[in-house]
N, CA and C atoms as an extended XYZ file, in Angstrom:
165
Properties=species:S:1:pos:R:3:atomname:S:1:resname:S:1:resid:I:1 pbc="F F F"
N       -11.001        2.866       -3.476 N   MET     1
C        -9.740        2.385       -3.983 CA  MET     1
C        -9.480        1.019       -3.355 C   MET     1
N        -9.708       -0.017       -4.130 N   ILE     2
C        -9.480       -1.375       -3.651 CA  ILE     2
C        -8.441       -2.027       -4.559 C   ILE     2
N        -7.451       -2.635       -3.941 N   PHE     3
C        -6.402       -3.300       -4.690 CA  PHE     3
C        -6.394       -4.769       -4.332 C   PHE     3
N        -6.242       -5.572       -5.337 N   ARG     4
C        -6.036       -6.998       -5.108 CA  ARG     4
C        -4.557       -7.265       -5.270 C   ARG     4
N        -4.094       -8.293       -4.628 N   LYS     5
C        -2.671       -8.613       -4.687 CA  LYS     5
C        -2.205       -8.791       -6.134 C   LYS     5
N        -3.056       -9.365       -6.984 N   GLU     6
C        -2.692       -9.574       -8.384 CA  GLU     6
C        -2.501       -8.231       -9.089 C   GLU     6
N        -3.359       -7.253       -8.783 N   ASN     7
C        -3.243       -5.936       -9.400 CA  ASN     7
C        -1.958       -5.244       -8.976 C   ASN     7
N        -1.605       -5.393       -7.727 N   ILE     8
C        -0.390       -4.757       -7.208 CA  ILE     8
C         0.835       -5.327       -7.909 C   ILE     8
N         0.848       -6.613       -8.161 N   LYS     9
C         1.997       -7.235       -8.824 CA  LYS     9
C         2.145       -6.750      -10.262 C   LYS     9
N         1.056       -6.305      -10.886 N   ASN    10
C         1.108       -5.842      -12.273 CA  ASN    10
C         1.434       -4.358      -12.393 C   ASN    10
N         1.484       -3.645      -11.280 N   MET    11
C         1.766       -2.214      -11.308 CA  MET    11
C         3.270       -1.968      -11.377 C   MET    11
N         3.642       -0.838      -11.981 N   THR    12
C         5.056       -0.477      -12.006 CA  THR    12
C         5.460        0.009      -10.624 C   THR    12
N         6.740       -0.001      -10.353 N   THR    13
C         7.233        0.470       -9.052 CA  THR    13
C         6.897        1.942       -8.855 C   THR    13
N         6.954        2.709       -9.930 N   GLU    14
C         6.604        4.132       -9.854 CA  GLU    14
C         5.136        4.303       -9.452 C   GLU    14
N         4.258        3.510      -10.055 N   ASP    15
C         2.830        3.566       -9.699 CA  ASP    15
C         2.610        3.140       -8.254 C   ASP    15
N         3.335        2.111       -7.820 N   LEU    16
C         3.215        1.660       -6.432 CA  LEU    16
C         3.602        2.762       -5.460 C   LEU    16
N         4.660        3.491       -5.778 N   ASN    17
C         5.091        4.582       -4.914 CA  ASN    17
C         4.047        5.695       -4.862 C   ASN    17
N         3.424        5.989       -5.999 N   LYS    18
C         2.377        7.023       -6.031 CA  LYS    18
C         1.184        6.602       -5.174 C   LYS    18
N         0.782        5.351       -5.318 N   VAL    19
C        -0.350        4.841       -4.539 CA  VAL    19
C        -0.004        4.850       -3.054 C   VAL    19
N         1.216        4.489       -2.736 N   ARG    20
C         1.670        4.471       -1.334 CA  ARG    20
C         1.561        5.850       -0.709 C   ARG    20
N         1.972        6.877       -1.446 N   VAL    21
C         1.885        8.252       -0.952 CA  VAL    21
C         0.419        8.649       -0.738 C   VAL    21
N        -0.443        8.297       -1.683 N   GLU    22
C        -1.867        8.623       -1.548 CA  GLU    22
C        -2.479        7.924       -0.333 C   GLU    22
N        -2.103        6.671       -0.124 N   LEU    23
C        -2.618        5.939        1.043 CA  LEU    23
C        -2.152        6.582        2.348 C   LEU    23
N        -0.909        7.018        2.388 N   LEU    24
C        -0.401        7.679        3.591 CA  LEU    24
C        -1.172        8.962        3.872 C   LEU    24
N        -1.460        9.733        2.828 N   LYS    25
C        -2.236       10.971        2.993 CA  LYS    25
C        -3.634       10.666        3.520 C   LYS    25
N        -4.282        9.677        2.901 N   LYS    26
C        -5.643        9.318        3.334 CA  LYS    26
C        -5.642        8.787        4.758 C   LYS    26
N        -4.631        8.011        5.096 N   ARG    27
C        -4.548        7.457        6.454 CA  ARG    27
C        -4.379        8.567        7.487 C   ARG    27
N        -3.591        9.576        7.155 N   MET    28
C        -3.370       10.681        8.091 CA  MET    28
C        -4.636       11.494        8.328 C   MET    28
N        -5.495       11.596        7.308 N   HIS    29
C        -6.678       12.446        7.415 CA  HIS    29
C        -7.940       11.680        7.801 C   HIS    29
N        -7.841       10.384        7.906 N   SER    30
C        -9.016        9.578        8.243 CA  SER    30
C        -9.281        9.603        9.751 C   SER    30
N       -10.553        9.704       10.087 N   ARG    31
C       -10.954        9.656       11.496 CA  ARG    31
C       -11.667        8.338       11.825 C   ARG    31
N       -11.929        7.564       10.802 N   ASP    32
C       -12.617        6.288       10.950 CA  ASP    32
C       -11.573        5.193       11.179 C   ASP    32
N       -11.674        4.493       12.301 N   LEU    33
C       -10.672        3.471       12.641 CA  LEU    33
C       -10.651        2.314       11.650 C   LEU    33
N       -11.814        1.895       11.175 N   LEU    34
C       -11.864        0.796       10.215 CA  LEU    34
C       -11.225        1.219        8.886 C   LEU    34
N       -11.530        2.428        8.464 N   GLU    35
C       -10.935        2.949        7.233 CA  GLU    35
C        -9.416        3.055        7.375 C   GLU    35
N        -8.959        3.531        8.512 N   THR    36
C        -7.527        3.648        8.769 CA  THR    36
C        -6.858        2.278        8.712 C   THR    36
N        -7.499        1.288        9.292 N   GLU    37
C        -6.938       -0.069        9.272 CA  GLU    37
C        -6.872       -0.614        7.844 C   GLU    37
N        -7.873       -0.319        7.047 N   CYS    38
C        -7.854       -0.751        5.640 CA  CYS    38
C        -6.702       -0.101        4.889 C   CYS    38
N        -6.509        1.197        5.106 N   PHE    39
C        -5.398        1.898        4.455 CA  PHE    39
C        -4.062        1.312        4.902 C   PHE    39
N        -3.950        0.962        6.182 N   GLU    40
C        -2.711        0.360        6.686 CA  GLU    40
C        -2.465       -0.993        6.034 C   GLU    40
N        -3.513       -1.793        5.902 N   ASN    41
C        -3.364       -3.109        5.267 CA  ASN    41
C        -2.934       -2.979        3.809 C   ASN    41
N        -3.556       -2.034        3.092 N   MET    42
C        -3.169       -1.821        1.699 CA  MET    42
C        -1.732       -1.318        1.610 C   MET    42
N        -1.359       -0.426        2.518 N   SER    43
C         0.018        0.086        2.546 CA  SER    43
C         1.007       -1.044        2.795 C   SER    43
N         0.664       -1.939        3.705 N   ASP    44
C         1.540       -3.072        4.005 CA  ASP    44
C         1.751       -3.956        2.781 C   ASP    44
N         0.678       -4.204        2.020 N   LEU    45
C         0.801       -5.015        0.800 CA  LEU    45
C         1.698       -4.329       -0.223 C   LEU    45
N         1.509       -3.038       -0.372 N   ILE    46
C         2.315       -2.285       -1.334 CA  ILE    46
C         3.767       -2.234       -0.889 C   ILE    46
N         3.998       -1.988        0.393 N   ASP    47
C         5.362       -1.980        0.920 CA  ASP    47
C         6.061       -3.327        0.715 C   ASP    47
N         5.341       -4.404        0.931 N   ALA    48
C         5.902       -5.748        0.756 CA  ALA    48
C         6.286       -5.980       -0.705 C   ALA    48
N         5.436       -5.526       -1.618 N   GLU    49
C         5.729       -5.702       -3.042 CA  GLU    49
C         6.944       -4.864       -3.447 C   GLU    49
N         7.041       -3.636       -2.950 N   ILE    50
C         8.197       -2.785       -3.265 CA  ILE    50
C         9.471       -3.433       -2.705 C   ILE    50
N         9.413       -3.927       -1.479 N   GLN    51
C        10.586       -4.577       -0.876 CA  GLN    51
C        10.984       -5.838       -1.649 C   GLN    51
N        10.002       -6.576       -2.120 N   ARG    52
C        10.284       -7.792       -2.899 CA  ARG    52
C        11.024       -7.429       -4.181 C   ARG    52
N        10.620       -6.334       -4.812 N   ARG    53
C        11.266       -5.918       -6.057 CA  ARG    53
C        12.665       -5.388       -5.834 C   ARG    53
N        12.887       -4.753       -4.701 N   ILE    54
C        14.207       -4.190       -4.401 CA  ILE    54
C        15.199       -5.292       -4.062 C   ILE    54
N        14.720       -6.316       -3.347 N   ALA    55
C        15.605       -7.395       -2.885 CA  ALA    55
C        16.137       -8.251       -3.998 C   ALA    55
């Protein structure tokens, strides 16, 4: 699951929330530090986009 910033901007807020939940689940169950960091980075991008839309 790889997201580019352009793809995130084209997603609906509902889709962003679904992806955010999936990333949180994967992050909680991951034992690989690099994988966890990738999930955190993707979550941060999604969170920023959701906050931008709310503001």
